[in-house]
One Martini backbone bead per residue (centre of mass of N, CA, C, O) as a GRO file, in nm:
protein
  388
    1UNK     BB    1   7.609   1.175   4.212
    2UNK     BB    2   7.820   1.301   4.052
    3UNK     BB    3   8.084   1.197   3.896
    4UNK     BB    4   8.374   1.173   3.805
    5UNK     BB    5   8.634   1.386   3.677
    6UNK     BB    6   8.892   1.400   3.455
    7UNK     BB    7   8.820   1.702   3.492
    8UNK     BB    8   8.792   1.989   3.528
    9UNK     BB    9   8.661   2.283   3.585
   10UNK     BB   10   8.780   2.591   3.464
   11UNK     BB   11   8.562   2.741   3.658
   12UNK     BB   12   8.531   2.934   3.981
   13UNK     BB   13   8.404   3.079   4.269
   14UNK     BB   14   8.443   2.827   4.447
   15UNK     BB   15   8.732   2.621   4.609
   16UNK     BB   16   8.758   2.282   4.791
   17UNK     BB   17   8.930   2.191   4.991
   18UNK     BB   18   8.821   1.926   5.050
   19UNK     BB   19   8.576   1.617   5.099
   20UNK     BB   20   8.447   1.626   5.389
   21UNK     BB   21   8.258   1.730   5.593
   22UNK     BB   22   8.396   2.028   5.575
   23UNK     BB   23   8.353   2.084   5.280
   24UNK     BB   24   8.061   1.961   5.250
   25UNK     BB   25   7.895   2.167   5.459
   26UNK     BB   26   8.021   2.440   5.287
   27UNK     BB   27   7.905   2.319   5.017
   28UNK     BB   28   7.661   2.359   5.122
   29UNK     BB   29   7.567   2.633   5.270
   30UNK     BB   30   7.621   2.769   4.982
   31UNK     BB   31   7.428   2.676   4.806
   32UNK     BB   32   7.169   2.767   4.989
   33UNK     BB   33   7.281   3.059   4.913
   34UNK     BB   34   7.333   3.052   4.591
   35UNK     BB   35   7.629   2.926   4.578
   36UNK     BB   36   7.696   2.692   4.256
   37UNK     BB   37   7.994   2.762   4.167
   38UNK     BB   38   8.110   2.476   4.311
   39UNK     BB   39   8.432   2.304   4.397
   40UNK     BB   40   8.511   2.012   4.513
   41UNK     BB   41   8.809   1.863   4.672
   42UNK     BB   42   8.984   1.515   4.651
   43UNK     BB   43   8.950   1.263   4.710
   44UNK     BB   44   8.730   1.087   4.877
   45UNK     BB   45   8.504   1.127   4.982
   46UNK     BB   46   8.566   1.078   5.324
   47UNK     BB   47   8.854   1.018   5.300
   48UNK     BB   48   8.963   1.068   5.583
   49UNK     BB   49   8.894   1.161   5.918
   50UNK     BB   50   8.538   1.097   5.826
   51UNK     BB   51   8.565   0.795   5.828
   52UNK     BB   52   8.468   0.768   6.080
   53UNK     BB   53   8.220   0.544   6.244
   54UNK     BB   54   8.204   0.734   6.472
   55UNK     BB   55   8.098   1.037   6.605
   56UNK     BB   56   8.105   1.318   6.855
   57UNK     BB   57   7.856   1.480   7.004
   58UNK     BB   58   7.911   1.807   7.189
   59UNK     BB   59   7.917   2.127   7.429
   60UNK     BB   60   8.145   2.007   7.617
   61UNK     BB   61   8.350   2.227   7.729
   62UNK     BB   62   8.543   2.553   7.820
   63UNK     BB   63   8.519   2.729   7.603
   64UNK     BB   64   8.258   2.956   7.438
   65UNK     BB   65   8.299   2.870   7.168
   66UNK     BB   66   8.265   2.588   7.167
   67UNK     BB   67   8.030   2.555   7.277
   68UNK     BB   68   7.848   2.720   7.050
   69UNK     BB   69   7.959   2.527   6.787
   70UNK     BB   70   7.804   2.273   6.978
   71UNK     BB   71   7.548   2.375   6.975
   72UNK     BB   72   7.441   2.465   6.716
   73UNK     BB   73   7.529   2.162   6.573
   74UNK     BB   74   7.331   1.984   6.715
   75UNK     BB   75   7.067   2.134   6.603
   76UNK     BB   76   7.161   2.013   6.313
   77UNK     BB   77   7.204   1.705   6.413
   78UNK     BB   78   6.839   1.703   6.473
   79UNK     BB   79   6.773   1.852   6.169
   80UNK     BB   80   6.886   1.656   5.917
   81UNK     BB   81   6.631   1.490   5.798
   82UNK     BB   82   6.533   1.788   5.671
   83UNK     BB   83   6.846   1.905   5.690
   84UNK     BB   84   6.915   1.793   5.431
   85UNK     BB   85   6.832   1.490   5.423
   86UNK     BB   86   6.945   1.230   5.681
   87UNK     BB   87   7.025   0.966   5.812
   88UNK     BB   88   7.280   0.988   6.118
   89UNK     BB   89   7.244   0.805   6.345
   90UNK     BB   90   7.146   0.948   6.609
   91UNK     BB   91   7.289   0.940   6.955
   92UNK     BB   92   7.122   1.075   7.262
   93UNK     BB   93   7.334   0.980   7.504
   94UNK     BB   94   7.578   1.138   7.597
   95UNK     BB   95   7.794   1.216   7.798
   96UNK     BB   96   8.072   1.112   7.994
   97UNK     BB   97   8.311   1.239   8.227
   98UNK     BB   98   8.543   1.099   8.431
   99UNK     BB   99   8.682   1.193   8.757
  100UNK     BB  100   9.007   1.178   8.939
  101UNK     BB  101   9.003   1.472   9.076
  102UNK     BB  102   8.969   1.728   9.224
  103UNK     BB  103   9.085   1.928   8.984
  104UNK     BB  104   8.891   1.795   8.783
  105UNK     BB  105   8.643   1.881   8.905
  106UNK     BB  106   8.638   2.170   8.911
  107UNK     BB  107   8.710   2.245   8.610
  108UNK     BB  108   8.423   2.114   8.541
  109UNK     BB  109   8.234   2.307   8.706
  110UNK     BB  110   8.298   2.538   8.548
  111UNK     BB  111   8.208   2.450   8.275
  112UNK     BB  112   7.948   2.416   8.365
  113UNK     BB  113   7.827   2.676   8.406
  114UNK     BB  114   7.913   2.712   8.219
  115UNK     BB  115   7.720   2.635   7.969
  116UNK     BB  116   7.449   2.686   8.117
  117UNK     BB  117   7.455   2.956   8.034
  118UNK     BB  118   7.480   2.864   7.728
  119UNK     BB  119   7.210   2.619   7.759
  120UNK     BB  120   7.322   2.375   7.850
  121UNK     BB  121   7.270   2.044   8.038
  122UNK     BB  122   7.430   1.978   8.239
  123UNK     BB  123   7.638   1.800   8.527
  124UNK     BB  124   7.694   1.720   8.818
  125UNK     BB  125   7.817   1.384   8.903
  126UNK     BB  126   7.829   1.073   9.104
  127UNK     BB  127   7.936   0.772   9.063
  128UNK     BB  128   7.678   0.642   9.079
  129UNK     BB  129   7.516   0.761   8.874
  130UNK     BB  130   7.776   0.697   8.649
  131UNK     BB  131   7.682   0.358   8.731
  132UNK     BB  132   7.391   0.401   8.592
  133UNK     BB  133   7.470   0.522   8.309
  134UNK     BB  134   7.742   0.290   8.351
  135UNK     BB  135   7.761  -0.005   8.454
  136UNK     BB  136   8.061  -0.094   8.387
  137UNK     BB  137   8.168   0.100   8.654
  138UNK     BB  138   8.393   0.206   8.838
  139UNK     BB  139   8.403   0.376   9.133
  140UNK     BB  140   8.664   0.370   9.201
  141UNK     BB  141   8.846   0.697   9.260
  142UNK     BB  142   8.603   0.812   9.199
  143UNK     BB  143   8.481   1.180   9.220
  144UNK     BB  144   8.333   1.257   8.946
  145UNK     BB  145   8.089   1.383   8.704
  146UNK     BB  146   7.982   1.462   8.361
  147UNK     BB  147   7.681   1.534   8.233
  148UNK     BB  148   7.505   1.551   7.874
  149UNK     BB  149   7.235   1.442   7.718
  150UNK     BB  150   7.254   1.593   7.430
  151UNK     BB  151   7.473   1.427   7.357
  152UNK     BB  152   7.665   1.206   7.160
  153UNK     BB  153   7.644   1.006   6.831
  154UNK     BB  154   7.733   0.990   6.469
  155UNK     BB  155   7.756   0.947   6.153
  156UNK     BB  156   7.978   1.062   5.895
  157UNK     BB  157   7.941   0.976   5.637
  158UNK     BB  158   7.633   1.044   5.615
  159UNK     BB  159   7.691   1.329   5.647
  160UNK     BB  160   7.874   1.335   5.389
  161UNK     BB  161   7.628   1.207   5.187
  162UNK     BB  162   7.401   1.443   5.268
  163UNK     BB  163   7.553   1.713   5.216
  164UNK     BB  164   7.650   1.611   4.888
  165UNK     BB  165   7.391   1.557   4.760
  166UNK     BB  166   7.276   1.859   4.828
  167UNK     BB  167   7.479   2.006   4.642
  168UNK     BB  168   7.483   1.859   4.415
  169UNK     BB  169   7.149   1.938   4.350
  170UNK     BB  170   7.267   2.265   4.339
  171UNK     BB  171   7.547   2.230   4.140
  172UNK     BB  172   7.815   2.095   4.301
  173UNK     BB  173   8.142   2.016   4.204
  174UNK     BB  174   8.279   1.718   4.261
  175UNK     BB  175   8.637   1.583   4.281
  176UNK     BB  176   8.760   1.336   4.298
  177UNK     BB  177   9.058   1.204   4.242
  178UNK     BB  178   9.194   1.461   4.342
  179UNK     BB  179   9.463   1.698   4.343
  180UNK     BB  180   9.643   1.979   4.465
  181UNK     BB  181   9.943   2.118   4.313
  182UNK     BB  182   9.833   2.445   4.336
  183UNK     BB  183   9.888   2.812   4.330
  184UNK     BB  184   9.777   3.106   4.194
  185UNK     BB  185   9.924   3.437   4.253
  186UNK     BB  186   9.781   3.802   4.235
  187UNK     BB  187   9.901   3.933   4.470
  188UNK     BB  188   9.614   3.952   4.699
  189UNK     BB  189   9.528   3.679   4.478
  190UNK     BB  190   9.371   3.385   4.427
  191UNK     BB  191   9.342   3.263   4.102
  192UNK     BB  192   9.418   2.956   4.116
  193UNK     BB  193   9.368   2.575   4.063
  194UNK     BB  194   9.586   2.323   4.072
  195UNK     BB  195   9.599   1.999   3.935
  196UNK     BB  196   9.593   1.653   3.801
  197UNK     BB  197   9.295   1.788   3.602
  198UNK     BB  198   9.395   2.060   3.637
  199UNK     BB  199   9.252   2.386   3.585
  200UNK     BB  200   9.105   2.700   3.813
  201UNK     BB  201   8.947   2.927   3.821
  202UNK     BB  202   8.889   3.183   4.066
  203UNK     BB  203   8.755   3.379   4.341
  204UNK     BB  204   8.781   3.117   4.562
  205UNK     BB  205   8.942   2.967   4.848
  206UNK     BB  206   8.904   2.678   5.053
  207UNK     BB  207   9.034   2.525   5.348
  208UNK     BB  208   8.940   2.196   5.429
  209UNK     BB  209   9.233   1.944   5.454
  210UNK     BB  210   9.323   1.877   5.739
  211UNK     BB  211   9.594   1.772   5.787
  212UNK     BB  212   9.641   1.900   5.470
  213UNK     BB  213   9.704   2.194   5.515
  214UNK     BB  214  10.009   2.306   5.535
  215UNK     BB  215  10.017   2.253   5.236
  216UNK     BB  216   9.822   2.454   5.122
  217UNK     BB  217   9.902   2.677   5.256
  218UNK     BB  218  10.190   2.699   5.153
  219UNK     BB  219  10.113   2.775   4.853
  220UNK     BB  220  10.037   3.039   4.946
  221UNK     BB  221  10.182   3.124   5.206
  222UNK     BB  222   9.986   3.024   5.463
  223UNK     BB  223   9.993   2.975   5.783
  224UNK     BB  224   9.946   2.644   5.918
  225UNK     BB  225   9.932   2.499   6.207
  226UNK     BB  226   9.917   2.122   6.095
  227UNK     BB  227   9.928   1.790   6.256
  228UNK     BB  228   9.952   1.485   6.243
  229UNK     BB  229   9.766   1.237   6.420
  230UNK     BB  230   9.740   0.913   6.530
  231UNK     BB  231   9.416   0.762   6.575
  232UNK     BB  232   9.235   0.482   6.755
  233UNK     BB  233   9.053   0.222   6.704
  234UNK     BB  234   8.802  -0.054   6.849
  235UNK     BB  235   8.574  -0.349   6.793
  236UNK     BB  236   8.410  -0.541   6.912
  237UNK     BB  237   8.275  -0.846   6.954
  238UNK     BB  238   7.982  -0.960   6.964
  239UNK     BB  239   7.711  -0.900   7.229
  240UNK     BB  240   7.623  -1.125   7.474
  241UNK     BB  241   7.451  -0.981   7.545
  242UNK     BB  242   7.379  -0.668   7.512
  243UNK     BB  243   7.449  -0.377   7.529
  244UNK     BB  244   7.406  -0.147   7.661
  245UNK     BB  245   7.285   0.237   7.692
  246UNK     BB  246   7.568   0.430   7.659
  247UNK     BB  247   7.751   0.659   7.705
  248UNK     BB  248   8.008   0.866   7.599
  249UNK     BB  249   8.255   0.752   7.749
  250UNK     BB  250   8.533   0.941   7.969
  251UNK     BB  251   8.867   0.883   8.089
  252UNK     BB  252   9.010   1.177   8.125
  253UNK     BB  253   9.307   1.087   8.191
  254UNK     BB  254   9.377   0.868   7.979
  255UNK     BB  255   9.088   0.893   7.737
  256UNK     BB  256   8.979   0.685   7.706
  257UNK     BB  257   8.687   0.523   7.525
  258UNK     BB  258   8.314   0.445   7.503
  259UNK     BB  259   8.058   0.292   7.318
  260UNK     BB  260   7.859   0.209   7.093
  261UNK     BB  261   7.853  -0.031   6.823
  262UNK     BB  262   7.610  -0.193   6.723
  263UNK     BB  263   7.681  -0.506   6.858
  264UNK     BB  264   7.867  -0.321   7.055
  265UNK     BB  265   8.208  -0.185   7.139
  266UNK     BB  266   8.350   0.116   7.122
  267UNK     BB  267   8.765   0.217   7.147
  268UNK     BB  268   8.927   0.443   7.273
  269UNK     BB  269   9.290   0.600   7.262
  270UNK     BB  270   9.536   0.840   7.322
  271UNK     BB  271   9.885   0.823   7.230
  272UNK     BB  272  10.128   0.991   7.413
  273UNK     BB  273  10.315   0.834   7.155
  274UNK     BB  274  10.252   0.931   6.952
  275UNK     BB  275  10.382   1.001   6.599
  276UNK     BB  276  10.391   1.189   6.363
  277UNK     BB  277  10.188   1.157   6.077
  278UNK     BB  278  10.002   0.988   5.794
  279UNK     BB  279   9.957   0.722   5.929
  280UNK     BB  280   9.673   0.450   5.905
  281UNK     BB  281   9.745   0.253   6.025
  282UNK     BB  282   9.637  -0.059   6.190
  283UNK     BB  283   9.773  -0.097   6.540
  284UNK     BB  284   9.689  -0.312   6.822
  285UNK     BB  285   9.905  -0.236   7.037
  286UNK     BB  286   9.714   0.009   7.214
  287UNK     BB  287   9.556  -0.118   7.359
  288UNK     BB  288   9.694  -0.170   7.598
  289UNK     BB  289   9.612   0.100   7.689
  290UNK     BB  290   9.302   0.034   7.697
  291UNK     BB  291   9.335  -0.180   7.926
  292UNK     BB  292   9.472  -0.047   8.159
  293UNK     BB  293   9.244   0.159   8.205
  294UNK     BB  294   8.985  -0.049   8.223
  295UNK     BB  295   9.078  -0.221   8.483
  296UNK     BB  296   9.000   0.059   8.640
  297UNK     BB  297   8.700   0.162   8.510
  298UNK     BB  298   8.643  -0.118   8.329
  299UNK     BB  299   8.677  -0.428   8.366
  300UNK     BB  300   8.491  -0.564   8.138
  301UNK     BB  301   8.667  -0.459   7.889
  302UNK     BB  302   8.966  -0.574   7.935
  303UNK     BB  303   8.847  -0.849   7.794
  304UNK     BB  304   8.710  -0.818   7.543
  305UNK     BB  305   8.688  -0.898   7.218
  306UNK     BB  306   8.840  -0.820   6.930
  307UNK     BB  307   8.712  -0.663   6.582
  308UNK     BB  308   8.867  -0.484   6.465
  309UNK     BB  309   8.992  -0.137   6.307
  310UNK     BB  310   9.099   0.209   6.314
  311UNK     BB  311   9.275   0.498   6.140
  312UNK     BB  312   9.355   0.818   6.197
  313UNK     BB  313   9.305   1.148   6.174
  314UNK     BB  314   9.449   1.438   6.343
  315UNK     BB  315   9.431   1.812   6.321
  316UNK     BB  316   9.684   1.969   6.528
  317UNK     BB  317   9.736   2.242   6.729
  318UNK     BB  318   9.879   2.416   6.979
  319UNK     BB  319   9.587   2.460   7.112
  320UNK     BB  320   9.317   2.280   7.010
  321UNK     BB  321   9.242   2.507   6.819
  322UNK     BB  322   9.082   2.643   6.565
  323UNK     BB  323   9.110   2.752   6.219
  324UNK     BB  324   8.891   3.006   6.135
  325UNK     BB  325   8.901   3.207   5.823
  326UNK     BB  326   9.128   3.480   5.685
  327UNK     BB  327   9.385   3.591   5.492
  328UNK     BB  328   9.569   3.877   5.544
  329UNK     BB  329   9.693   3.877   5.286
  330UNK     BB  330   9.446   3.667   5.119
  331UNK     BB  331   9.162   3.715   5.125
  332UNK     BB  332   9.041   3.466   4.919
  333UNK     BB  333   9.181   3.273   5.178
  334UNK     BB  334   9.005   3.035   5.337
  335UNK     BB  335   8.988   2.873   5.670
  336UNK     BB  336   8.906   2.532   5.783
  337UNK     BB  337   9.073   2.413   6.067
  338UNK     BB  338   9.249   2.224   6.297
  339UNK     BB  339   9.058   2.085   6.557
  340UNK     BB  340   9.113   1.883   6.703
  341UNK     BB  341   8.889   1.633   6.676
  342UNK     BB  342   8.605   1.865   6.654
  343UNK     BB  343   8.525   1.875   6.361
  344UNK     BB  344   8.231   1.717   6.334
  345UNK     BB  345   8.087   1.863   6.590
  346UNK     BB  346   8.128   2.163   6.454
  347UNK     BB  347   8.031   2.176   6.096
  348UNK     BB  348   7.754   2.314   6.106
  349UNK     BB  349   7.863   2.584   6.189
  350UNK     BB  350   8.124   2.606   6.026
  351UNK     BB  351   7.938   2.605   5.745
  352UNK     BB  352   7.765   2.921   5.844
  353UNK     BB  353   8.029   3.089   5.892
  354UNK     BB  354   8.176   3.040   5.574
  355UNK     BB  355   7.959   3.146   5.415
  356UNK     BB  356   7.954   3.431   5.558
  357UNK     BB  357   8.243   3.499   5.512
  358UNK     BB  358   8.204   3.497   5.170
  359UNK     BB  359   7.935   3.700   5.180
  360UNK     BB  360   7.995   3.942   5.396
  361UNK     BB  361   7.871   3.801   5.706
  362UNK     BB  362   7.749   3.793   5.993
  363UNK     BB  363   7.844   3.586   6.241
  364UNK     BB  364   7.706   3.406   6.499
  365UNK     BB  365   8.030   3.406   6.568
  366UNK     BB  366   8.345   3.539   6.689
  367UNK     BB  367   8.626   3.404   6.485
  368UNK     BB  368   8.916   3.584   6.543
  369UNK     BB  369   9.015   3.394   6.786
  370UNK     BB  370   9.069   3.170   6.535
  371UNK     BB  371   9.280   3.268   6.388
  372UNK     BB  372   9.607   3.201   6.249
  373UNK     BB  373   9.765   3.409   6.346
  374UNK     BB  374   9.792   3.375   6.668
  375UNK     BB  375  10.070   3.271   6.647
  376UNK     BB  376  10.224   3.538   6.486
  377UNK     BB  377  10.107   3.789   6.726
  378UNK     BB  378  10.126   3.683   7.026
  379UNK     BB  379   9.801   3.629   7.082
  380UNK     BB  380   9.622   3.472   7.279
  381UNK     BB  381   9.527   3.165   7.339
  382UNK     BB  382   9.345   2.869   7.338
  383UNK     BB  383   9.178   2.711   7.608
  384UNK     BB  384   9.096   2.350   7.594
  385UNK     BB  385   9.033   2.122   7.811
  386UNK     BB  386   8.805   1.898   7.656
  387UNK     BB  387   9.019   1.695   7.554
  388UNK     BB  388   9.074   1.366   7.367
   0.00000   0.00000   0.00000
């Protein structure tokens, strides 16, 4: 990939922010239509949330935009050895939702029924199968569970480094270790983007800047309403004999959550005393709260080894639902962000979104009712369940 710059680009067609998952993929997407005159900006490529170790592909949701973009996404994340061309170590081992309240059981229900119209293989299964598909799991308590085969886990990194190399060999300048330090607006146009390398005159910025959106917005006039908050995860230590191959498993009602992991198993459990902020410390006091879970729902577990973790953001919306659109004061800025976890999985759907939307083409899903406006005109949120 092209080397570091220490001066930016002086022009270009689309600047974006962000050089993450998503906005690596925007960037691919743009490029292989043709638009190669695009700067991609910020730190690392892929060092803030996009870092983490394992991350979760799933079309299980409960809202039918995200199924969609999730069910897209999958068969993109089938298709990544061949298009971009890069081995994501996919494992399709499957989502399983444990359900422990008659009325957790209903809504998921729900949500099955609606994912099979639209094409997920989802389904409704009872303790004993989720304890066939899932060892480790005690059925005590357990009601019911989600399980679709087709979900998954793959390496978020090797993502970004397989969209990051394609775009580059189309000629998409990546621009690392450079912070975008303001924008500039004439009219009801952003004209360039200022780093601390440079400015660039522009004639489209796309925000994809995770966490760091609402100050991105902020430069613009843009309302973006993006918190961080800090999430954790701990990898056992190798487990001999080695674990089970099993789903991506989630103790709905806690958070929970375990999966495989090189040669152990990955832990994760979202705090919900976490408070708002940027630190990316890992620290493992949070564990007890993963093994308080864990002591009722996979005793086995709760005694494991850990051999270290890791700590990203979250960028989390009011209701839990990405930002994707157009500025409607500034045509020329447009923004998807805010996924509240969900960005990884959603990402090459949203990478062909955002391209359309460049390029003034309609895209396969209309994705108007996630503008950033719905905060601010009073407009229906979209409620959206199956959140972890």
């Amino acid at each position: 990939m092209s080397s570091t710059y220490r001066t930016v680009p002086p022009t270009a067609d689309v600047v974006i922010v962000g050089g993450g998952v998503m906005g690596a993929g925007i960037a691919f997407h743009l490029a292989e239509a043709g638009v190669h005159n695009v700067v991609v900006e910020r730190g690392e490529l892929g060092s803030g949330s996009s870092g983490k170790p394992i991350g979760g592909v799933r079309a299980q949701f409960s809202d039918p935009l995200n199924i969609a973009l999730g069910s897209r996404s999958l068969r993109a994340w089938q298709d990544f050895p061949e298009r971009p061309g890069a081995d994501i170590r996919l494992d399709s081992v499957g989502y399983l939702f444990l359900l422990t309240s008659d009325q957790q059981a209903a809504d998921f229900e729900t949500g099955v029924h609606l994912q099979n119209s639209l094409g997920v293989p989802s389904r409704m299964i009872g303790p004993r199968e989720a304890q066939r598909l899932c060892p480790y799991l005690s059925t005590d308590g357990l009601v019911a569970a989600a399980y679709s085969p087709t979900d998954g886990h793959a390496r978020p990194g090797l993502v970004v480094q397989g969209y990051a190399r394609a775009a580059a060999r189309a000629g998409v300048v990546f621009a690392p270790h450079t912070a975008v330090t303001g924008l500039d607006t004439t009219g009801d146009r952003v004209t360039a983007v200022h780093t601390d390398h440079g400015r660039i005159s522009c004639s489209t910025v796309i925000c994809a800047a995770g966490a760091w959106s609402a100050r991105i917005g902020a430069m613009a006039g843009v309302h973006l309403p993006v918190r961080p908050v800090r999430r954790q995860l701990a990898f056992t230590a190798p487990l001999a004999p080695p674990a089970p191959r099993i789903p991506f498993t989630i103790d709905f009602a806690s958070t929970a959550y375990f999966h495989n992991s090189d040669d152990g198993l990955l832990f994760g459990l979202a705090d919900p005393e976490q408070a708002d902020g940027f630190d990316t410390t890992w620290t493992p006091d949070w564990l007890r709260l993963f093994r308080a879970a864990a002591r009722r729902r996979a005793p086995a577990l709760a005694e494991m080894e850990t051999n270290g973790g890791w700590a990203g953001l979250y960028e989390v919306t009011p209701d839990h639902n990405a930002l994707i659109g157009r500025s409607g004061t500034l045509p020329n800025f447009l923004y998807a962000t805010g996924f509240s976890g969900h960005g990884f999985l959603q990402a090459p759907a949203v990478g062909e979104i955002m391209r359309d939307l460049h390029l003034d083409r309609t895209p396969f899903v209309d994705v108007t009712p996630l503008s950033a406006d719905r905060f601010m005109t009073g407009a229906e949120t979209r409620p959206e369940a199956h959140v972890v």
